[in-house]
């Protein structure tokens, strides 16, 4: 019987990967297999222009990739930064997560390691990403580096039937970034964090902003202190914005959080296997406030300046007051229908 399995990932681009990965969890494979399957599917898709093959080129027109993996049971962490022609950076990151030392490698060191272990290589600049680079005004666009509007990092969080949790992330980083620039994704605690005793979180958006708040660790710590994933995401993002963003942004963003609810197709994927094995569903955020059970509730939160976080917990959480009131409302509604 499937119990307690769940996956959540960022953005519609991970739909195919989630479709491939979810049946693995259903068959009780370890969580890392499902996460690798989901992330690799995104990395391999040339149509996805912010991850893996066909990713966004840097200022020199090269696709430079960051990826990381964290094992929530062991706290093992592995990552690669600024790698150029590794076909699936997430595979190398996962491999490195087994080591106590030398688990985060960059550029040439990561490349040599991947070669020595026989990982696949290919030119990651697709004809489309080259065309995008050639047609861009580099001087102008490199002045205003923002998260790619069609979305950036793929983040996948999972929990298997053993209640083991893990997280994998992969990205090409910002379009026209300076060669060698590293974002939040391969930085433990910023782009991702996983602790099977508590939960997982991962972030997307502009890496420099995310890193200043160690956002993923901050969310997991809030869950450790009893917050449900939704509240932990919202609180961490909001606190971070108020503290770190410039005065205009902070004033604009506080206190209300901005959802991306208007565009259904942009919502992240939420796949609570224990509740519904198929099909994959995208839920509006308001629905996400209702946990699939009080024990686990993958969540998603987004703030206007482009900081986004997903989280899932492995511990019992009390429904938030808002959720409780919503339950009460539904309950009263059904009672009134029943009694009338
Ligand atoms: N969040 C991806 C990056 O900033 O590189």
mmCIF file of C-alpha atoms and ligand atoms in Angstrom:
data_model
loop_
_atom_site.group_PDB
_atom_site.id
_atom_site.type_symbol
_atom_site.label_atom_id
_atom_site.label_comp_id
_atom_site.label_asym_id
_atom_site.label_seq_id
_atom_site.Cartn_x
_atom_site.Cartn_y
_atom_site.Cartn_z
ATOM 1 C CA UNK A 1 0.000 0.000 0.000
ATOM 2 C CA UNK A 2 1.260 3.452 -0.874
ATOM 3 C CA UNK A 3 1.503 5.586 2.179
ATOM 4 C CA UNK A 4 3.013 8.949 2.717
ATOM 5 C CA UNK A 5 4.676 9.256 -0.686
ATOM 6 C CA UNK A 6 4.634 12.676 -2.205
ATOM 7 C CA UNK A 7 6.451 14.829 -4.717
ATOM 8 C CA UNK A 8 6.326 18.508 -5.420
ATOM 9 C CA UNK A 9 8.266 20.380 -8.055
ATOM 10 C CA UNK A 10 8.607 23.831 -9.500
ATOM 11 C CA UNK A 11 6.882 24.962 -12.634
ATOM 12 C CA UNK A 12 5.011 23.415 -15.450
ATOM 13 C CA UNK A 13 8.260 22.462 -17.141
ATOM 14 C CA UNK A 14 8.574 19.540 -14.726
ATOM 15 C CA UNK A 15 5.241 17.979 -15.666
ATOM 16 C CA UNK A 16 6.700 15.256 -17.884
ATOM 17 C CA UNK A 17 9.412 14.479 -15.349
ATOM 18 C CA UNK A 18 6.845 14.189 -12.589
ATOM 19 C CA UNK A 19 4.719 11.900 -14.735
ATOM 20 C CA UNK A 20 7.701 9.638 -15.219
ATOM 21 C CA UNK A 21 8.905 9.821 -11.628
ATOM 22 C CA UNK A 22 5.679 9.378 -9.722
ATOM 23 C CA UNK A 23 5.085 5.750 -10.812
ATOM 24 C CA UNK A 24 8.533 4.931 -9.446
ATOM 25 C CA UNK A 25 7.540 6.139 -6.005
ATOM 26 C CA UNK A 26 4.334 4.215 -6.416
ATOM 27 C CA UNK A 27 6.413 1.080 -6.951
ATOM 28 C CA UNK A 28 8.248 1.795 -3.697
ATOM 29 C CA UNK A 29 11.591 2.675 -5.246
ATOM 30 C CA UNK A 30 13.818 4.892 -3.087
ATOM 31 C CA UNK A 31 13.103 8.585 -3.316
ATOM 32 C CA UNK A 32 16.406 9.414 -5.041
ATOM 33 C CA UNK A 33 15.419 7.426 -8.135
ATOM 34 C CA UNK A 34 12.219 9.399 -8.513
ATOM 35 C CA UNK A 35 13.980 12.717 -8.018
ATOM 36 C CA UNK A 36 16.733 11.880 -10.491
ATOM 37 C CA UNK A 37 14.184 10.768 -13.052
ATOM 38 C CA UNK A 38 12.180 13.978 -12.704
ATOM 39 C CA UNK A 39 15.179 16.323 -12.844
ATOM 40 C CA UNK A 40 16.927 14.457 -15.663
ATOM 41 C CA UNK A 41 13.797 14.626 -17.779
ATOM 42 C CA UNK A 42 13.839 18.401 -17.469
ATOM 43 C CA UNK A 43 17.589 18.600 -18.107
ATOM 44 C CA UNK A 44 17.223 16.560 -21.307
ATOM 45 C CA UNK A 45 14.356 18.584 -22.768
ATOM 46 C CA UNK A 46 15.672 21.102 -25.342
ATOM 47 C CA UNK A 47 12.415 23.028 -25.142
ATOM 48 C CA UNK A 48 13.120 24.012 -21.532
ATOM 49 C CA UNK A 49 15.421 26.961 -21.780
ATOM 50 C CA UNK A 50 16.559 27.432 -18.197
ATOM 51 C CA UNK A 51 17.784 23.961 -17.250
ATOM 52 C CA UNK A 52 20.231 21.488 -18.785
ATOM 53 C CA UNK A 53 20.465 21.076 -22.561
ATOM 54 C CA UNK A 54 19.413 24.286 -24.276
ATOM 55 C CA UNK A 55 19.824 26.308 -21.066
ATOM 56 C CA UNK A 56 20.358 30.047 -20.929
ATOM 57 C CA UNK A 57 23.873 31.015 -22.054
ATOM 58 C CA UNK A 58 26.208 33.189 -20.012
ATOM 59 C CA UNK A 59 27.758 36.410 -21.285
ATOM 60 C CA UNK A 60 30.241 34.417 -23.380
ATOM 61 C CA UNK A 61 27.486 32.384 -25.008
ATOM 62 C CA UNK A 62 28.256 29.202 -23.045
ATOM 63 C CA UNK A 63 25.704 27.181 -21.099
ATOM 64 C CA UNK A 64 27.078 26.948 -17.551
ATOM 65 C CA UNK A 65 25.080 24.734 -15.231
ATOM 66 C CA UNK A 66 24.563 24.366 -11.474
ATOM 67 C CA UNK A 67 22.898 21.380 -9.784
ATOM 68 C CA UNK A 68 22.635 19.870 -6.324
ATOM 69 C CA UNK A 69 21.139 16.964 -4.438
ATOM 70 C CA UNK A 70 20.483 16.496 -0.734
ATOM 71 C CA UNK A 71 19.651 13.270 1.101
ATOM 72 C CA UNK A 72 17.354 13.991 4.034
ATOM 73 C CA UNK A 73 18.255 10.789 5.894
ATOM 74 C CA UNK A 74 22.009 11.326 6.014
ATOM 75 C CA UNK A 75 22.126 15.074 5.326
ATOM 76 C CA UNK A 76 24.521 14.037 2.549
ATOM 77 C CA UNK A 77 24.861 16.842 0.038
ATOM 78 C CA UNK A 78 26.464 17.021 -3.391
ATOM 79 C CA UNK A 79 26.645 19.735 -5.990
ATOM 80 C CA UNK A 80 28.286 20.933 -9.174
ATOM 81 C CA UNK A 81 28.776 24.572 -10.098
ATOM 82 C CA UNK A 82 29.557 26.243 -13.416
ATOM 83 C CA UNK A 83 29.876 23.000 -15.373
ATOM 84 C CA UNK A 84 29.740 23.297 -19.143
ATOM 85 C CA UNK A 85 29.206 20.103 -21.051
ATOM 86 C CA UNK A 86 27.958 17.566 -18.544
ATOM 87 C CA UNK A 87 24.762 16.109 -19.937
ATOM 88 C CA UNK A 88 23.023 15.535 -16.592
ATOM 89 C CA UNK A 89 24.549 17.640 -13.816
ATOM 90 C CA UNK A 90 22.011 16.257 -11.314
ATOM 91 C CA UNK A 91 23.522 12.778 -11.708
ATOM 92 C CA UNK A 92 26.966 14.055 -10.783
ATOM 93 C CA UNK A 93 25.536 16.025 -7.854
ATOM 94 C CA UNK A 94 23.782 12.900 -6.590
ATOM 95 C CA UNK A 95 26.969 10.879 -6.939
ATOM 96 C CA UNK A 96 28.910 13.488 -4.970
ATOM 97 C CA UNK A 97 26.299 13.471 -2.195
ATOM 98 C CA UNK A 98 27.714 10.154 -1.014
ATOM 99 C CA UNK A 99 31.024 11.740 -0.005
ATOM 100 C CA UNK A 100 31.936 13.352 3.287
ATOM 101 C CA UNK A 101 34.527 15.565 1.633
ATOM 102 C CA UNK A 102 34.914 17.076 -1.842
ATOM 103 C CA UNK A 103 31.161 16.910 -2.350
ATOM 104 C CA UNK A 104 30.768 20.332 -3.980
ATOM 105 C CA UNK A 105 32.869 20.697 -7.117
ATOM 106 C CA UNK A 106 33.102 23.490 -9.638
ATOM 107 C CA UNK A 107 34.027 23.955 -13.281
ATOM 108 C CA UNK A 108 37.133 22.017 -14.298
ATOM 109 C CA UNK A 109 37.313 19.976 -11.082
ATOM 110 C CA UNK A 110 33.719 18.857 -11.491
ATOM 111 C CA UNK A 111 34.317 18.126 -15.176
ATOM 112 C CA UNK A 112 37.358 15.964 -14.463
ATOM 113 C CA UNK A 113 35.479 14.139 -11.741
ATOM 114 C CA UNK A 114 32.527 13.486 -14.084
ATOM 115 C CA UNK A 115 34.901 12.247 -16.793
ATOM 116 C CA UNK A 116 36.638 9.921 -14.351
ATOM 117 C CA UNK A 117 33.289 8.432 -13.330
ATOM 118 C CA UNK A 118 32.098 7.983 -16.904
ATOM 119 C CA UNK A 119 29.216 10.460 -16.910
ATOM 120 C CA UNK A 120 27.873 11.507 -20.311
ATOM 121 C CA UNK A 121 29.033 14.728 -21.976
ATOM 122 C CA UNK A 122 27.540 16.799 -24.771
ATOM 123 C CA UNK A 123 27.506 20.368 -26.028
ATOM 124 C CA UNK A 124 24.706 21.917 -23.991
ATOM 125 C CA UNK A 125 24.187 24.901 -26.280
ATOM 126 C CA UNK A 126 21.178 24.043 -28.427
ATOM 127 C CA UNK A 127 20.492 25.859 -31.722
ATOM 128 C CA UNK A 128 17.651 27.695 -29.946
ATOM 129 C CA UNK A 129 19.781 28.856 -27.038
ATOM 130 C CA UNK A 130 22.462 30.019 -29.478
ATOM 131 C CA UNK A 131 19.852 31.920 -31.470
ATOM 132 C CA UNK A 132 18.519 33.554 -28.290
ATOM 133 C CA UNK A 133 22.054 34.588 -27.372
ATOM 134 C CA UNK A 134 22.868 35.898 -30.860
ATOM 135 C CA UNK A 135 19.695 37.971 -31.006
ATOM 136 C CA UNK A 136 20.156 39.607 -27.624
ATOM 137 C CA UNK A 137 21.627 42.983 -26.913
ATOM 138 C CA UNK A 138 24.282 41.732 -24.482
ATOM 139 C CA UNK A 139 25.343 45.113 -23.212
ATOM 140 C CA UNK A 140 21.814 46.133 -22.345
ATOM 141 C CA UNK A 141 20.410 42.850 -21.029
ATOM 142 C CA UNK A 142 23.397 41.912 -18.897
ATOM 143 C CA UNK A 143 22.768 45.100 -16.915
ATOM 144 C CA UNK A 144 19.471 43.806 -15.569
ATOM 145 C CA UNK A 145 19.833 40.211 -14.610
ATOM 146 C CA UNK A 146 16.559 38.769 -13.427
ATOM 147 C CA UNK A 147 15.126 35.303 -13.061
ATOM 148 C CA UNK A 148 14.090 34.111 -16.471
ATOM 149 C CA UNK A 149 10.476 35.026 -17.017
ATOM 150 C CA UNK A 150 9.601 31.571 -18.313
ATOM 151 C CA UNK A 151 10.983 30.330 -14.998
ATOM 152 C CA UNK A 152 14.317 29.228 -13.867
ATOM 153 C CA UNK A 153 15.392 26.391 -11.629
ATOM 154 C CA UNK A 154 13.747 23.009 -11.500
ATOM 155 C CA UNK A 155 13.413 21.893 -7.872
ATOM 156 C CA UNK A 156 11.991 18.498 -6.955
ATOM 157 C CA UNK A 157 11.223 17.412 -3.407
ATOM 158 C CA UNK A 158 10.132 13.867 -2.633
ATOM 159 C CA UNK A 159 9.268 11.522 0.174
ATOM 160 C CA UNK A 160 9.103 7.756 -0.324
ATOM 161 C CA UNK A 161 7.181 5.059 1.485
ATOM 162 C CA UNK A 162 9.981 4.748 4.064
ATOM 163 C CA UNK A 163 9.443 8.429 4.805
ATOM 164 C CA UNK A 164 12.882 9.225 3.456
ATOM 165 C CA UNK A 165 12.995 12.707 2.004
ATOM 166 C CA UNK A 166 15.350 14.235 -0.554
ATOM 167 C CA UNK A 167 15.640 17.163 -2.886
ATOM 168 C CA UNK A 168 17.260 17.775 -6.289
ATOM 169 C CA UNK A 169 17.716 21.046 -8.167
ATOM 170 C CA UNK A 170 19.177 22.004 -11.537
ATOM 171 C CA UNK A 171 19.526 25.253 -13.464
ATOM 172 C CA UNK A 172 21.495 27.139 -16.077
ATOM 173 C CA UNK A 173 21.245 30.230 -13.848
ATOM 174 C CA UNK A 174 20.615 33.732 -15.064
ATOM 175 C CA UNK A 175 20.707 34.563 -18.751
ATOM 176 C CA UNK A 176 23.894 36.487 -19.642
ATOM 177 C CA UNK A 177 25.394 35.928 -16.197
ATOM 178 C CA UNK A 178 29.090 36.579 -15.769
ATOM 179 C CA UNK A 179 31.096 33.430 -16.548
ATOM 180 C CA UNK A 180 31.763 31.641 -13.263
ATOM 181 C CA UNK A 181 28.776 33.206 -11.519
ATOM 182 C CA UNK A 182 27.103 30.736 -9.142
ATOM 183 C CA UNK A 183 23.528 31.123 -7.922
ATOM 184 C CA UNK A 184 21.719 29.678 -4.928
ATOM 185 C CA UNK A 185 20.885 26.306 -6.448
ATOM 186 C CA UNK A 186 24.055 24.386 -5.565
ATOM 187 C CA UNK A 187 24.438 26.132 -2.191
ATOM 188 C CA UNK A 188 23.161 24.008 0.661
ATOM 189 C CA UNK A 189 20.591 25.823 2.773
ATOM 190 C CA UNK A 190 19.925 28.404 0.085
ATOM 191 C CA UNK A 191 18.749 26.550 -3.033
ATOM 192 C CA UNK A 192 17.716 23.415 -1.171
ATOM 193 C CA UNK A 193 17.663 21.682 2.194
ATOM 194 C CA UNK A 194 16.411 18.259 3.236
ATOM 195 C CA UNK A 195 16.085 16.656 6.637
ATOM 196 C CA UNK A 196 13.891 13.568 6.799
ATOM 197 C CA UNK A 197 13.197 14.242 10.467
ATOM 198 C CA UNK A 198 11.533 17.499 9.528
ATOM 199 C CA UNK A 199 11.022 18.204 5.831
ATOM 200 C CA UNK A 200 12.495 19.667 2.669
ATOM 201 C CA UNK A 201 12.475 23.039 0.996
ATOM 202 C CA UNK A 202 13.847 24.429 -2.244
ATOM 203 C CA UNK A 203 13.909 27.877 -3.767
ATOM 204 C CA UNK A 204 13.872 29.474 -7.192
ATOM 205 C CA UNK A 205 14.371 33.051 -8.260
ATOM 206 C CA UNK A 206 17.410 35.290 -8.287
ATOM 207 C CA UNK A 207 20.155 33.365 -6.524
ATOM 208 C CA UNK A 208 21.880 36.377 -5.013
ATOM 209 C CA UNK A 209 18.635 37.356 -3.251
ATOM 210 C CA UNK A 210 17.862 33.833 -2.072
ATOM 211 C CA UNK A 211 21.346 33.240 -0.682
ATOM 212 C CA UNK A 212 21.210 36.292 1.552
ATOM 213 C CA UNK A 213 18.408 34.633 3.494
ATOM 214 C CA UNK A 214 19.519 30.967 3.308
ATOM 215 C CA UNK A 215 15.884 30.541 2.395
ATOM 216 C CA UNK A 216 15.569 26.784 2.169
ATOM 217 C CA UNK A 217 17.199 26.176 5.534
ATOM 218 C CA UNK A 218 15.116 28.941 7.025
ATOM 219 C CA UNK A 219 11.914 27.242 5.830
ATOM 220 C CA UNK A 220 12.964 23.826 7.138
ATOM 221 C CA UNK A 221 13.829 25.348 10.522
ATOM 222 C CA UNK A 222 10.430 26.970 10.703
ATOM 223 C CA UNK A 223 8.843 23.586 10.021
ATOM 224 C CA UNK A 224 11.081 22.071 12.706
ATOM 225 C CA UNK A 225 9.547 24.558 15.097
ATOM 226 C CA UNK A 226 6.072 23.378 14.201
ATOM 227 C CA UNK A 227 4.990 25.505 11.251
ATOM 228 C CA UNK A 228 3.159 23.819 8.414
ATOM 229 C CA UNK A 229 4.931 24.100 5.022
ATOM 230 C CA UNK A 230 2.709 26.845 3.667
ATOM 231 C CA UNK A 231 3.147 29.082 6.686
ATOM 232 C CA UNK A 232 6.867 28.316 6.803
ATOM 233 C CA UNK A 233 7.292 29.329 3.136
ATOM 234 C CA UNK A 234 5.272 32.493 3.507
ATOM 235 C CA UNK A 235 6.942 33.537 6.744
ATOM 236 C CA UNK A 236 10.456 32.879 5.520
ATOM 237 C CA UNK A 237 9.911 34.737 2.253
ATOM 238 C CA UNK A 238 8.224 37.654 3.894
ATOM 239 C CA UNK A 239 10.786 38.012 6.685
ATOM 240 C CA UNK A 240 13.551 37.799 4.135
ATOM 241 C CA UNK A 241 12.060 40.436 1.890
ATOM 242 C CA UNK A 242 11.533 42.840 4.725
ATOM 243 C CA UNK A 243 15.103 42.433 5.880
ATOM 244 C CA UNK A 244 17.104 42.260 2.685
ATOM 245 C CA UNK A 245 15.396 43.719 -0.303
ATOM 246 C CA UNK A 246 15.817 47.334 -1.149
ATOM 247 C CA UNK A 247 13.443 49.855 0.353
ATOM 248 C CA UNK A 248 11.169 50.172 -2.658
ATOM 249 C CA UNK A 249 10.754 46.452 -3.104
ATOM 250 C CA UNK A 250 10.243 45.807 0.584
ATOM 251 C CA UNK A 251 7.660 48.544 0.851
ATOM 252 C CA UNK A 252 5.870 47.226 -2.193
ATOM 253 C CA UNK A 253 5.900 43.606 -1.172
ATOM 254 C CA UNK A 254 4.927 43.978 2.444
ATOM 255 C CA UNK A 255 2.720 42.848 3.932
ATOM 256 C CA UNK A 256 0.716 41.028 1.275
ATOM 257 C CA UNK A 257 2.088 38.033 -0.562
ATOM 258 C CA UNK A 258 1.530 37.810 -4.250
ATOM 259 C CA UNK A 259 0.335 34.568 -5.665
ATOM 260 C CA UNK A 260 0.652 33.513 -9.222
ATOM 261 C CA UNK A 261 -2.854 32.171 -9.095
ATOM 262 C CA UNK A 262 -3.938 34.132 -12.129
ATOM 263 C CA UNK A 263 -2.046 31.853 -14.412
ATOM 264 C CA UNK A 264 -3.002 28.303 -13.694
ATOM 265 C CA UNK A 265 -0.518 26.913 -16.142
ATOM 266 C CA UNK A 266 2.299 28.472 -14.183
ATOM 267 C CA UNK A 267 1.525 26.747 -10.954
ATOM 268 C CA UNK A 268 3.930 24.180 -9.642
ATOM 269 C CA UNK A 269 3.012 20.551 -9.545
ATOM 270 C CA UNK A 270 1.604 19.025 -6.480
ATOM 271 C CA UNK A 271 1.381 15.275 -6.500
ATOM 272 C CA UNK A 272 0.179 13.715 -3.287
ATOM 273 C CA UNK A 273 0.438 10.044 -4.159
ATOM 274 C CA UNK A 274 -1.254 8.918 -1.016
ATOM 275 C CA UNK A 275 -4.332 10.778 -2.027
ATOM 276 C CA UNK A 276 -4.591 10.419 -5.743
ATOM 277 C CA UNK A 277 -2.372 8.270 -7.895
ATOM 278 C CA UNK A 278 -3.444 9.896 -11.101
ATOM 279 C CA UNK A 279 -3.697 12.181 -12.801
ATOM 280 C CA UNK A 280 -1.138 14.802 -11.864
ATOM 281 C CA UNK A 281 -2.931 17.850 -10.645
ATOM 282 C CA UNK A 282 -2.119 21.484 -10.417
ATOM 283 C CA UNK A 283 -3.905 23.142 -7.561
ATOM 284 C CA UNK A 284 -4.481 26.812 -7.085
ATOM 285 C CA UNK A 285 -2.652 28.066 -4.020
ATOM 286 C CA UNK A 286 -5.843 28.529 -2.063
ATOM 287 C CA UNK A 287 -6.410 24.822 -2.390
ATOM 288 C CA UNK A 288 -2.902 24.117 -1.273
ATOM 289 C CA UNK A 289 -3.671 25.676 2.039
ATOM 290 C CA UNK A 290 -5.716 22.573 2.708
ATOM 291 C CA UNK A 291 -3.167 19.930 3.588
ATOM 292 C CA UNK A 292 -3.656 16.541 1.982
ATOM 293 C CA UNK A 293 -3.420 15.225 5.490
ATOM 294 C CA UNK A 294 -2.307 16.845 8.687
ATOM 295 C CA UNK A 295 0.896 14.863 8.484
ATOM 296 C CA UNK A 296 2.203 16.066 5.193
ATOM 297 C CA UNK A 297 1.355 19.041 3.115
ATOM 298 C CA UNK A 298 3.584 19.989 0.207
ATOM 299 C CA UNK A 299 3.308 23.707 -0.311
ATOM 300 C CA UNK A 300 4.275 26.505 -2.567
ATOM 301 C CA UNK A 301 4.714 30.185 -2.021
ATOM 302 C CA UNK A 302 5.763 33.062 -4.185
ATOM 303 C CA UNK A 303 6.547 36.674 -3.620
ATOM 304 C CA UNK A 304 6.432 39.434 -6.163
ATOM 305 C CA UNK A 305 10.144 40.012 -6.499
ATOM 306 C CA UNK A 306 10.590 36.547 -7.910
ATOM 307 C CA UNK A 307 11.437 34.571 -4.809
ATOM 308 C CA UNK A 308 9.640 31.278 -4.827
ATOM 309 C CA UNK A 309 9.784 28.343 -2.440
ATOM 310 C CA UNK A 310 8.336 24.879 -2.221
ATOM 311 C CA UNK A 311 8.300 22.755 0.905
ATOM 312 C CA UNK A 312 6.994 19.501 2.283
ATOM 313 C CA UNK A 313 7.089 18.230 5.816
ATOM 314 C CA UNK A 314 7.483 14.796 7.315
ATOM 315 C CA UNK A 315 6.154 15.653 10.728
ATOM 316 C CA UNK A 316 2.701 16.165 12.091
ATOM 317 C CA UNK A 317 1.524 19.682 11.599
ATOM 318 C CA UNK A 318 -1.520 21.336 13.004
ATOM 319 C CA UNK A 319 -3.698 22.990 10.386
ATOM 320 C CA UNK A 320 -3.153 26.733 10.461
ATOM 321 C CA UNK A 321 -5.883 28.904 11.919
ATOM 322 C CA UNK A 322 -6.979 29.882 8.385
ATOM 323 C CA UNK A 323 -7.199 26.264 7.340
ATOM 324 C CA UNK A 324 -9.104 25.397 10.474
ATOM 325 C CA UNK A 325 -11.606 28.184 9.828
ATOM 326 C CA UNK A 326 -11.981 26.989 6.258
ATOM 327 C CA UNK A 327 -12.705 23.466 7.472
ATOM 328 C CA UNK A 328 -15.213 24.898 9.910
ATOM 329 C CA UNK A 329 -16.869 26.839 7.121
ATOM 330 C CA UNK A 330 -17.169 23.732 4.921
ATOM 331 C CA UNK A 331 -18.418 21.724 7.859
ATOM 332 C CA UNK A 332 -21.101 24.288 8.709
ATOM 333 C CA UNK A 333 -22.075 24.494 5.059
ATOM 334 C CA UNK A 334 -22.559 20.746 4.726
ATOM 335 C CA UNK A 335 -24.369 20.564 8.054
ATOM 336 C CA UNK A 336 -26.786 23.274 6.964
ATOM 337 C CA UNK A 337 -27.475 21.418 3.691
ATOM 338 C CA UNK A 338 -27.904 18.154 5.501
ATOM 339 C CA UNK A 339 -30.260 19.610 8.126
ATOM 340 C CA UNK A 340 -32.347 21.639 5.701
HETATM 341 N N1 LIG B 1 18.053 30.456 -8.904
HETATM 342 C C1 LIG B 1 18.950 30.233 -9.933
HETATM 343 C C2 LIG B 1 20.037 31.192 -10.035
HETATM 344 O O1 LIG B 1 19.940 32.302 -9.542
HETATM 345 O O2 LIG B 1 21.038 30.871 -10.631
#
